[in-house]
Amino acid sequence: MKTENRGSFSSKIGVILATVGTAVGLGNVWRFPYIVGENGGGAFLVIYILSLLLLGIPGVIAEFIVGRHSHANAVDSLKKLAPKTKWHWIGYSGVLAGFLIMGYYAVVVGWTLEYLTQAILGNLSGMTVEQYGQVFDQFAGHPYWPLVWMVIVMLISTFVVARGVSGGIEKISNVLMPVFFLIILVMVANSFFLPAAGQGMKYLFLPNFSELEPVAILIAIGQTFFSLSLGMGCLITYSSYFKKDVSLAKTATQVVSIDAMVAILSAMIIFPAVFSFGMQPTEGPSLVFKVLPNVFQQMPLGTLWSILFYALLFIAAITSLISLLEVVTAYIYENTSLTRRKAAFIVTGMVSVLGVFASMSFGLLQDVTLFGKTFFDLLDFVTASILLPVGGFFISIFVGWFLDKRIIATELRIKHPKAHLFIKGYIYMLRFFVPACIFAVFLYSLLG
Ligand code: PHE
């Protein structure tokens, strides 16, 4: 195993921006608004925030403890902390999940780049609602264009990952994340001036619990894992590059808060816009591709808003794709004689094959389904609904029950000498509360 020159994030702000870069992604800007739309608005938001606080923060801290203490990738970290046991299988499941998520995530990141290009070329205007729908269906179902974009976004990610931790990942996050926050703030400010701003905000912030179905709890927990990049060793990998003076609890709280804030801000951009132009937020996954172009074209300076929005989506997505590639690359790189660049290239090649099938789920393979799901949907379901929660369950059990308590104490006391006051409560949450919630969700989905 290569351990020399592993690299680390060079500054505290780099730690935050890179970790926020992995967490903030399509999950916040694309997935969150449409699942809030499908699950009745404000009440769902309340459940989601509870899930972030009670499962998200403890889960993120647990992965941080494992990563920073072992200074190794998702698999070897567990091998180091629990030698001669099977715990490192959580790491294998994580590497596998990273690979499978990339298979469809890269396809959607490709779509965002296509839409950004079309917006810049001024082609996203002058159509009817139906035409926007058709344009998306035709593009997504095209035999090769989505694949070309997918390969491009994978190559961009490969380029960044090949340059290493501080020279690649940290650098790109330091540039892109501030741009991201600038764009999102400009767009939210604009939202307040739209005709149905009030209706959109009410829909998002006024909870109506009578409309909440129990399955929404399950969806909120799934979203927590997906959005925080939790349960697959991504945060183990990233925190293995944290220096010894980074406060884990503080970083976790900051990252979870920023992630939640971005999801809410994205919804604050999308709902007022959708309501102002007579559309509905219940469109599902294609909301931001089929519905929004039509909304933007009706706004003053429409082309500008659509360029900004797809740039926002692309930045969010590419930094997450980079983190997914890093999880798999770090594992291969540290266990073979390959260079980072070669390892990243090999993963990119393999992901591209998977991406061909995921992309064809919108075209040639549209009608080929397994358990009623297309290949694309299957990748999403197996990862977000199974591998991530199962991963989170076992990481929680591992840190709560098996990891030496002195390691937890050492890691959490850094910067917080009085941490022992809450360490007991924290361990209790990891032992009982977090696994029980995840287990309950599984039971419910099996029986339901
Ligand atoms: N958190 C990312 C998002 O919200 C997705 C992701 C999941 C990235 C798991 C890395 C690992 O889009």
Short mmCIF file of C-alpha atoms and ligand atoms in Angstrom, two decimals:
data_model
loop_
_atom_site.label_atom_id
_atom_site.label_comp_id
_atom_site.label_asym_id
_atom_site.label_seq_id
_atom_site.Cartn_x
_atom_site.Cartn_y
_atom_site.Cartn_z
CA MET A 1 0.00 0.00 0.00
CA LYS A 2 1.30 3.45 -0.94
CA THR A 3 1.10 5.69 2.08
CA GLU A 4 3.92 8.11 1.49
CA ASN A 5 2.94 11.47 -0.02
CA ARG A 6 -0.77 10.85 0.34
CA GLY A 7 -1.45 14.56 0.17
CA SER A 8 -3.76 16.67 2.30
CA PHE A 9 -5.96 19.71 2.00
CA SER A 10 -3.65 22.61 2.62
CA SER A 11 -6.00 25.12 4.29
CA LYS A 12 -9.05 25.08 6.54
CA ILE A 13 -11.15 26.89 3.98
CA GLY A 14 -9.99 24.30 1.43
CA VAL A 15 -11.29 21.55 3.74
CA ILE A 16 -14.72 23.17 3.93
CA LEU A 17 -14.98 24.06 0.25
CA ALA A 18 -13.87 20.63 -0.96
CA THR A 19 -16.19 18.79 1.45
CA VAL A 20 -19.07 21.10 0.57
CA GLY A 21 -18.10 20.44 -3.05
CA THR A 22 -18.79 16.73 -2.69
CA ALA A 23 -21.97 17.20 -0.63
CA VAL A 24 -23.54 19.97 -2.69
CA GLY A 25 -24.46 18.46 -6.01
CA LEU A 26 -27.32 17.33 -8.18
CA GLY A 27 -28.84 16.12 -4.92
CA ASN A 28 -29.40 19.70 -3.79
CA VAL A 29 -30.22 21.58 -6.96
CA TRP A 30 -31.91 18.87 -9.04
CA ARG A 31 -33.18 16.13 -6.71
CA PHE A 32 -34.24 18.08 -3.60
CA PRO A 33 -36.65 20.54 -5.30
CA TYR A 34 -38.47 17.83 -7.19
CA ILE A 35 -38.86 15.47 -4.23
CA VAL A 36 -40.15 18.38 -2.12
CA GLY A 37 -42.54 19.01 -5.02
CA GLU A 38 -43.64 15.37 -5.12
CA ASN A 39 -44.00 15.11 -1.35
CA GLY A 40 -46.12 18.08 -0.51
CA GLY A 41 -43.74 20.97 0.24
CA GLY A 42 -43.19 22.44 3.73
CA ALA A 43 -44.00 19.38 5.82
CA PHE A 44 -41.38 17.40 3.93
CA LEU A 45 -38.84 20.12 4.60
CA VAL A 46 -39.40 19.78 8.35
CA ILE A 47 -38.83 16.02 8.23
CA TYR A 48 -35.76 16.49 6.08
CA ILE A 49 -34.18 18.98 8.46
CA LEU A 50 -34.81 16.65 11.42
CA SER A 51 -33.18 13.83 9.50
CA LEU A 52 -30.14 15.98 8.69
CA LEU A 53 -29.69 16.91 12.34
CA LEU A 54 -30.32 13.53 13.92
CA LEU A 55 -28.80 11.17 11.35
CA GLY A 56 -26.76 13.42 9.08
CA ILE A 57 -24.47 15.17 11.54
CA PRO A 58 -23.66 12.06 13.63
CA GLY A 59 -23.10 10.07 10.42
CA VAL A 60 -20.74 12.64 8.92
CA ILE A 61 -18.74 12.83 12.16
CA ALA A 62 -18.45 9.03 12.25
CA GLU A 63 -16.95 8.89 8.74
CA PHE A 64 -14.65 11.79 9.61
CA ILE A 65 -13.33 9.92 12.67
CA VAL A 66 -12.56 6.82 10.60
CA GLY A 67 -10.94 8.78 7.76
CA ARG A 68 -8.86 11.24 9.68
CA HIS A 69 -7.63 8.71 12.23
CA SER A 70 -6.54 6.13 9.67
CA HIS A 71 -5.35 8.45 6.87
CA ALA A 72 -6.37 5.87 4.31
CA ASN A 73 -8.95 5.26 1.57
CA ALA A 74 -12.44 3.81 2.20
CA VAL A 75 -11.26 0.18 2.37
CA ASP A 76 -7.80 0.43 3.93
CA SER A 77 -9.04 2.80 6.64
CA LEU A 78 -11.20 0.02 8.04
CA LYS A 79 -8.46 -2.56 7.53
CA LYS A 80 -6.18 -0.35 9.63
CA LEU A 81 -8.70 0.31 12.39
CA ALA A 82 -10.04 -3.24 12.54
CA PRO A 83 -7.30 -5.57 11.31
CA LYS A 84 -8.19 -9.20 10.60
CA THR A 85 -11.93 -8.52 10.63
CA LYS A 86 -14.51 -8.18 7.92
CA TRP A 87 -15.30 -4.51 8.63
CA HIS A 88 -13.45 -3.36 5.55
CA TRP A 89 -16.24 -4.86 3.49
CA ILE A 90 -18.11 -1.63 4.25
CA GLY A 91 -15.32 0.01 2.26
CA TYR A 92 -15.75 -2.38 -0.67
CA SER A 93 -19.45 -1.65 -0.67
CA GLY A 94 -18.58 2.06 -0.71
CA VAL A 95 -16.17 1.76 -3.62
CA LEU A 96 -18.79 -0.25 -5.50
CA ALA A 97 -21.47 2.35 -4.68
CA GLY A 98 -19.16 5.13 -5.88
CA PHE A 99 -18.65 3.29 -9.14
CA LEU A 100 -22.37 2.61 -9.66
CA ILE A 101 -23.44 6.16 -8.75
CA MET A 102 -20.94 7.54 -11.25
CA GLY A 103 -22.55 5.35 -13.92
CA TYR A 104 -25.70 7.45 -13.93
CA TYR A 105 -24.50 10.65 -12.21
CA ALA A 106 -22.03 11.31 -15.03
CA VAL A 107 -24.88 10.99 -17.54
CA VAL A 108 -26.88 13.71 -15.75
CA VAL A 109 -23.78 15.91 -15.35
CA GLY A 110 -23.44 15.55 -19.13
CA TRP A 111 -27.04 16.76 -19.57
CA THR A 112 -26.25 19.85 -17.50
CA LEU A 113 -23.31 20.66 -19.77
CA GLU A 114 -25.50 20.24 -22.87
CA TYR A 115 -28.11 22.58 -21.37
CA LEU A 116 -25.45 25.08 -20.36
CA THR A 117 -24.08 25.04 -23.91
CA GLN A 118 -27.54 25.42 -25.45
CA ALA A 119 -28.32 28.27 -23.05
CA ILE A 120 -25.11 30.07 -24.04
CA LEU A 121 -25.90 29.53 -27.73
CA GLY A 122 -29.31 31.10 -27.09
CA ASN A 123 -31.16 27.95 -28.17
CA LEU A 124 -33.23 27.52 -25.03
CA SER A 125 -35.94 29.94 -25.94
CA GLY A 126 -38.89 30.41 -28.24
CA MET A 127 -40.50 27.03 -27.70
CA THR A 128 -43.79 25.83 -26.27
CA VAL A 129 -44.08 23.71 -23.12
CA GLU A 130 -44.50 20.55 -25.20
CA GLN A 131 -41.53 21.41 -27.37
CA TYR A 132 -39.24 21.77 -24.35
CA GLY A 133 -40.38 18.33 -23.26
CA GLN A 134 -39.68 16.90 -26.70
CA VAL A 135 -36.28 18.58 -26.92
CA PHE A 136 -35.25 16.94 -23.67
CA ASP A 137 -36.63 13.51 -24.64
CA GLN A 138 -34.94 13.65 -28.01
CA PHE A 139 -31.61 14.69 -26.53
CA ALA A 140 -31.62 12.22 -23.61
CA GLY A 141 -32.68 9.41 -25.95
CA HIS A 142 -30.13 10.27 -28.64
CA PRO A 143 -27.79 7.34 -29.37
CA TYR A 144 -24.54 9.23 -28.89
CA TRP A 145 -24.75 12.91 -27.91
CA PRO A 146 -25.39 12.31 -24.20
CA LEU A 147 -22.49 9.83 -24.29
CA VAL A 148 -20.14 12.40 -25.77
CA TRP A 149 -21.01 14.81 -22.94
CA MET A 150 -20.68 12.08 -20.37
CA VAL A 151 -17.17 11.21 -21.55
CA ILE A 152 -16.26 14.92 -21.52
CA VAL A 153 -17.37 15.39 -17.91
CA MET A 154 -15.55 12.21 -16.87
CA LEU A 155 -12.37 13.45 -18.57
CA ILE A 156 -12.64 16.81 -16.77
CA SER A 157 -12.96 14.92 -13.48
CA THR A 158 -10.03 12.66 -14.39
CA PHE A 159 -7.88 15.69 -15.09
CA VAL A 160 -8.66 17.16 -11.66
CA VAL A 161 -8.26 13.90 -9.73
CA ALA A 162 -4.98 13.14 -11.53
CA ARG A 163 -3.55 16.40 -10.19
CA GLY A 164 -3.97 15.19 -6.65
CA VAL A 165 -5.59 16.38 -3.47
CA SER A 166 -4.38 19.92 -2.90
CA GLY A 167 -3.26 20.63 -6.49
CA GLY A 168 -6.47 19.30 -8.07
CA ILE A 169 -9.49 18.80 -5.85
CA GLU A 170 -8.82 21.61 -3.40
CA LYS A 171 -7.83 24.09 -6.09
CA ILE A 172 -10.88 23.53 -8.24
CA SER A 173 -13.20 23.68 -5.21
CA ASN A 174 -11.62 26.95 -4.08
CA VAL A 175 -12.42 28.47 -7.45
CA LEU A 176 -15.78 26.90 -8.28
CA MET A 177 -17.59 26.94 -4.93
CA PRO A 178 -17.39 30.74 -4.42
CA VAL A 179 -18.69 31.18 -7.99
CA PHE A 180 -21.47 28.77 -7.12
CA PHE A 181 -22.50 30.78 -4.04
CA LEU A 182 -22.44 34.01 -5.96
CA ILE A 183 -24.72 32.64 -8.68
CA ILE A 184 -27.14 31.08 -6.21
CA LEU A 185 -27.48 34.31 -4.22
CA VAL A 186 -28.10 36.39 -7.34
CA MET A 187 -30.76 33.93 -8.45
CA VAL A 188 -32.50 33.81 -5.07
CA ALA A 189 -32.57 37.61 -4.93
CA ASN A 190 -34.22 37.60 -8.34
CA SER A 191 -36.80 35.07 -7.11
CA PHE A 192 -38.25 37.57 -4.65
CA PHE A 193 -39.27 39.83 -7.54
CA LEU A 194 -41.27 37.20 -9.39
CA PRO A 195 -45.07 37.50 -9.45
CA ALA A 196 -45.71 34.31 -7.45
CA ALA A 197 -42.80 34.71 -5.04
CA GLY A 198 -45.18 34.56 -2.05
CA GLN A 199 -46.94 31.42 -3.27
CA GLY A 200 -43.63 29.66 -3.92
CA MET A 201 -42.22 30.52 -0.50
CA LYS A 202 -45.44 29.48 1.22
CA TYR A 203 -45.39 26.15 -0.54
CA LEU A 204 -41.84 25.58 0.64
CA PHE A 205 -42.01 26.96 4.17
CA LEU A 206 -45.60 26.48 5.39
CA PRO A 207 -45.86 22.89 6.53
CA ASN A 208 -49.13 21.09 5.92
CA PHE A 209 -48.75 17.80 7.75
CA SER A 210 -52.10 16.46 6.61
CA GLU A 211 -50.60 15.98 3.16
CA LEU A 212 -47.53 14.14 4.38
CA GLU A 213 -47.46 10.42 3.64
CA PRO A 214 -45.39 8.07 5.81
CA VAL A 215 -43.25 7.11 2.84
CA ALA A 216 -41.95 10.71 2.86
CA ILE A 217 -39.89 9.88 5.97
CA LEU A 218 -38.15 7.16 4.03
CA ILE A 219 -37.51 9.46 1.12
CA ALA A 220 -36.17 12.16 3.46
CA ILE A 221 -33.69 9.73 5.02
CA GLY A 222 -32.58 8.47 1.60
CA GLN A 223 -32.08 12.08 0.52
CA THR A 224 -30.02 12.78 3.67
CA PHE A 225 -27.53 10.07 2.75
CA PHE A 226 -27.39 10.95 -0.92
CA SER A 227 -27.08 14.67 -0.40
CA LEU A 228 -24.37 14.42 2.26
CA SER A 229 -22.40 11.81 0.24
CA LEU A 230 -22.84 9.62 3.29
CA GLY A 231 -22.59 5.85 3.67
CA MET A 232 -20.09 5.05 0.95
CA GLY A 233 -16.71 6.11 2.25
CA CYS A 234 -16.60 9.38 0.31
CA LEU A 235 -16.33 11.34 3.54
CA ILE A 236 -13.84 8.78 4.89
CA THR A 237 -11.69 9.40 1.83
CA TYR A 238 -11.97 13.20 2.02
CA SER A 239 -11.37 13.36 5.77
CA SER A 240 -8.28 11.19 5.34
CA TYR A 241 -6.83 14.33 3.76
CA PHE A 242 -7.73 16.55 6.76
CA LYS A 243 -4.82 17.74 8.84
CA LYS A 244 -4.61 17.02 12.55
CA ASP A 245 -5.85 20.47 13.60
CA VAL A 246 -9.23 20.36 11.86
CA SER A 247 -12.19 20.19 14.25
CA LEU A 248 -14.34 17.30 13.04
CA ALA A 249 -17.57 18.23 14.83
CA LYS A 250 -17.37 21.81 13.69
CA THR A 251 -16.56 20.89 10.08
CA ALA A 252 -19.41 18.35 10.03
CA THR A 253 -21.90 20.91 11.36
CA GLN A 254 -20.76 23.52 8.87
CA VAL A 255 -20.92 21.15 5.92
CA VAL A 256 -24.38 19.84 6.85
CA SER A 257 -25.69 23.39 7.39
CA ILE A 258 -24.33 24.64 4.08
CA ASP A 259 -25.68 21.58 2.29
CA ALA A 260 -29.16 22.18 3.77
CA MET A 261 -28.97 25.86 2.97
CA VAL A 262 -28.10 25.20 -0.67
CA ALA A 263 -30.99 22.74 -1.03
CA ILE A 264 -33.40 25.29 0.44
CA LEU A 265 -32.01 28.14 -1.69
CA SER A 266 -32.36 25.97 -4.80
CA ALA A 267 -35.99 25.31 -3.94
CA MET A 268 -36.41 29.06 -3.35
CA ILE A 269 -35.21 29.65 -6.89
CA ILE A 270 -37.33 26.97 -8.47
CA PHE A 271 -40.76 27.18 -6.76
CA PRO A 272 -41.46 30.90 -7.19
CA ALA A 273 -40.33 30.60 -10.81
CA VAL A 274 -42.48 27.55 -11.49
CA PHE A 275 -45.60 29.02 -9.85
CA SER A 276 -45.14 32.43 -11.46
CA PHE A 277 -45.48 30.96 -14.93
CA GLY A 278 -48.36 28.62 -14.33
CA MET A 279 -46.39 25.37 -14.01
CA GLN A 280 -46.46 22.69 -11.32
CA PRO A 281 -43.51 21.56 -9.18
CA THR A 282 -44.59 17.91 -9.30
CA GLU A 283 -42.91 17.15 -12.61
CA GLY A 284 -40.32 14.76 -11.13
CA PRO A 285 -36.73 14.23 -12.25
CA SER A 286 -37.09 16.18 -15.48
CA LEU A 287 -38.33 19.32 -13.63
CA VAL A 288 -35.14 21.29 -14.16
CA PHE A 289 -34.70 20.23 -17.79
CA LYS A 290 -38.26 20.27 -19.15
CA VAL A 291 -40.03 22.88 -17.04
CA LEU A 292 -37.41 25.46 -16.16
CA PRO A 293 -36.31 26.48 -19.69
CA ASN A 294 -39.89 27.49 -20.34
CA VAL A 295 -40.01 29.39 -17.07
CA PHE A 296 -36.77 31.24 -17.81
CA GLN A 297 -37.81 32.30 -21.28
CA GLN A 298 -40.80 34.11 -19.78
CA MET A 299 -38.62 36.10 -17.38
CA PRO A 300 -36.94 39.36 -18.30
CA LEU A 301 -33.31 38.57 -19.19
CA GLY A 302 -34.35 34.94 -19.58
CA THR A 303 -31.22 33.80 -21.42
CA LEU A 304 -29.03 35.20 -18.68
CA TRP A 305 -31.01 33.35 -15.98
CA SER A 306 -30.86 30.09 -17.85
CA ILE A 307 -27.10 30.40 -18.40
CA LEU A 308 -26.62 31.16 -14.70
CA PHE A 309 -28.87 28.32 -13.60
CA TYR A 310 -27.25 25.62 -15.74
CA ALA A 311 -23.81 26.92 -14.76
CA LEU A 312 -24.92 26.54 -11.13
CA LEU A 313 -26.12 23.00 -11.74
CA PHE A 314 -22.97 22.07 -13.61
CA ILE A 315 -20.62 23.39 -10.92
CA ALA A 316 -22.56 21.61 -8.17
CA ALA A 317 -22.52 18.39 -10.16
CA ILE A 318 -18.92 18.31 -11.37
CA THR A 319 -17.42 18.78 -7.90
CA SER A 320 -19.50 15.82 -6.67
CA LEU A 321 -18.51 13.72 -9.67
CA ILE A 322 -14.87 14.49 -8.89
CA SER A 323 -15.37 13.21 -5.33
CA LEU A 324 -16.97 10.00 -6.58
CA LEU A 325 -14.05 9.44 -8.93
CA GLU A 326 -11.64 10.17 -6.09
CA VAL A 327 -13.12 7.44 -3.85
CA VAL A 328 -12.57 4.72 -6.44
CA THR A 329 -9.28 6.15 -7.72
CA ALA A 330 -7.75 6.53 -4.23
CA TYR A 331 -8.52 2.90 -3.47
CA ILE A 332 -6.95 1.64 -6.71
CA TYR A 333 -4.01 4.05 -6.60
CA GLU A 334 -3.08 3.15 -3.05
CA ASN A 335 -3.27 -0.58 -3.67
CA THR A 336 -1.47 -0.92 -7.00
CA SER A 337 1.64 0.44 -8.63
CA LEU A 338 -0.46 2.62 -10.95
CA THR A 339 -0.12 6.39 -10.93
CA ARG A 340 -3.08 8.54 -9.90
CA ARG A 341 -3.59 9.53 -13.50
CA LYS A 342 -3.64 5.95 -14.80
CA ALA A 343 -5.93 4.79 -12.00
CA ALA A 344 -8.37 7.64 -12.71
CA PHE A 345 -8.31 6.87 -16.43
CA ILE A 346 -9.07 3.21 -15.90
CA VAL A 347 -12.03 4.07 -13.65
CA THR A 348 -13.26 6.59 -16.23
CA GLY A 349 -13.14 3.90 -18.92
CA MET A 350 -15.14 1.48 -16.82
CA VAL A 351 -17.67 4.11 -15.78
CA SER A 352 -18.17 5.08 -19.41
CA VAL A 353 -19.30 1.54 -20.22
CA LEU A 354 -21.83 1.70 -17.40
CA GLY A 355 -22.88 5.16 -18.56
CA VAL A 356 -23.68 3.85 -22.05
CA PHE A 357 -26.35 1.58 -20.56
CA ALA A 358 -27.62 4.26 -18.18
CA SER A 359 -27.92 6.75 -20.99
CA MET A 360 -29.61 4.26 -23.30
CA SER A 361 -32.34 3.90 -20.66
CA PHE A 362 -33.78 7.04 -22.25
CA GLY A 363 -33.50 5.70 -25.78
CA LEU A 364 -32.94 2.22 -27.15
CA LEU A 365 -33.22 0.49 -23.79
CA GLN A 366 -36.24 2.50 -22.65
CA ASP A 367 -38.43 -0.58 -22.45
CA VAL A 368 -35.87 -2.94 -20.98
CA THR A 369 -36.68 -3.10 -17.29
CA LEU A 370 -35.80 -5.17 -14.27
CA PHE A 371 -38.22 -5.07 -11.31
CA GLY A 372 -40.09 -2.39 -13.27
CA LYS A 373 -37.05 -0.12 -13.38
CA THR A 374 -34.82 0.92 -16.27
CA PHE A 375 -31.08 0.46 -15.91
CA PHE A 376 -30.73 4.13 -14.98
CA ASP A 377 -33.42 3.93 -12.29
CA LEU A 378 -31.98 0.68 -11.04
CA LEU A 379 -28.54 2.24 -10.49
CA ASP A 380 -30.19 5.10 -8.59
CA PHE A 381 -32.32 2.76 -6.51
CA VAL A 382 -29.60 0.23 -5.64
CA THR A 383 -27.22 2.98 -4.52
CA ALA A 384 -29.36 5.70 -2.90
CA SER A 385 -31.96 3.38 -1.35
CA ILE A 386 -29.84 0.34 -0.49
CA LEU A 387 -26.04 0.68 -0.56
CA LEU A 388 -25.81 4.12 1.10
CA PRO A 389 -28.22 3.47 3.98
CA VAL A 390 -26.71 -0.01 4.57
CA GLY A 391 -23.24 1.53 4.50
CA GLY A 392 -24.37 4.21 6.96
CA PHE A 393 -25.90 1.56 9.22
CA PHE A 394 -22.67 -0.43 9.46
CA ILE A 395 -20.37 2.58 9.80
CA SER A 396 -22.54 3.76 12.67
CA ILE A 397 -22.40 0.33 14.35
CA PHE A 398 -18.67 0.11 13.73
CA VAL A 399 -17.83 3.46 15.30
CA GLY A 400 -20.46 3.15 18.05
CA TRP A 401 -19.75 -0.41 19.21
CA PHE A 402 -16.37 -1.59 17.94
CA LEU A 403 -14.01 1.30 17.51
CA ASP A 404 -11.83 1.97 20.55
CA LYS A 405 -13.55 4.77 22.50
CA ARG A 406 -10.17 6.41 23.03
CA ILE A 407 -9.89 6.97 19.28
CA ILE A 408 -13.28 8.70 19.22
CA ALA A 409 -12.29 10.80 22.22
CA THR A 410 -8.90 11.74 20.75
CA GLU A 411 -10.42 12.79 17.44
CA LEU A 412 -13.28 14.78 18.95
CA ARG A 413 -11.17 16.49 21.62
CA ILE A 414 -9.00 18.19 19.03
CA LYS A 415 -9.91 21.89 19.37
CA HIS A 416 -12.60 20.95 21.91
CA PRO A 417 -10.97 19.92 25.20
CA LYS A 418 -14.40 19.71 26.85
CA ALA A 419 -15.81 17.37 24.20
CA HIS A 420 -16.22 14.54 26.75
CA LEU A 421 -19.42 16.28 27.83
CA PHE A 422 -21.12 15.22 24.63
CA ILE A 423 -19.05 12.21 23.52
CA LYS A 424 -21.15 9.82 25.60
CA GLY A 425 -24.38 11.11 24.10
CA TYR A 426 -22.83 10.92 20.65
CA ILE A 427 -21.77 7.28 21.07
CA TYR A 428 -25.23 6.47 22.35
CA MET A 429 -26.74 7.93 19.17
CA LEU A 430 -24.40 5.88 16.99
CA ARG A 431 -25.13 2.72 18.96
CA PHE A 432 -28.91 2.88 19.05
CA PHE A 433 -30.62 5.81 17.46
CA VAL A 434 -28.95 6.02 14.02
CA PRO A 435 -29.01 2.26 13.27
CA ALA A 436 -32.58 1.94 14.62
CA CYS A 437 -33.83 4.70 12.32
CA ILE A 438 -32.15 3.20 9.27
CA PHE A 439 -33.41 -0.27 10.20
CA ALA A 440 -36.96 1.03 10.65
CA VAL A 441 -36.82 2.63 7.25
CA PHE A 442 -35.76 -0.66 5.68
CA LEU A 443 -38.43 -2.64 7.45
CA TYR A 444 -41.00 -0.13 6.32
CA SER A 445 -39.91 -0.24 2.72
CA LEU A 446 -39.81 -4.04 2.71
CA LEU A 447 -43.30 -4.34 4.19
CA GLY A 448 -44.69 -1.37 2.29
N1 PHE B 1 -23.86 14.39 -2.52
C1 PHE B 1 -23.91 14.42 -3.93
C2 PHE B 1 -25.12 15.22 -4.38
O1 PHE B 1 -25.86 15.70 -3.59
C3 PHE B 1 -23.98 13.04 -4.52
C4 PHE B 1 -22.93 12.12 -4.03
C5 PHE B 1 -23.30 10.97 -3.36
C6 PHE B 1 -21.58 12.42 -4.21
C7 PHE B 1 -22.34 10.12 -2.84
C8 PHE B 1 -20.64 11.58 -3.70
C9 PHE B 1 -20.99 10.44 -3.02
O2 PHE B 1 -25.36 15.36 -5.56
#
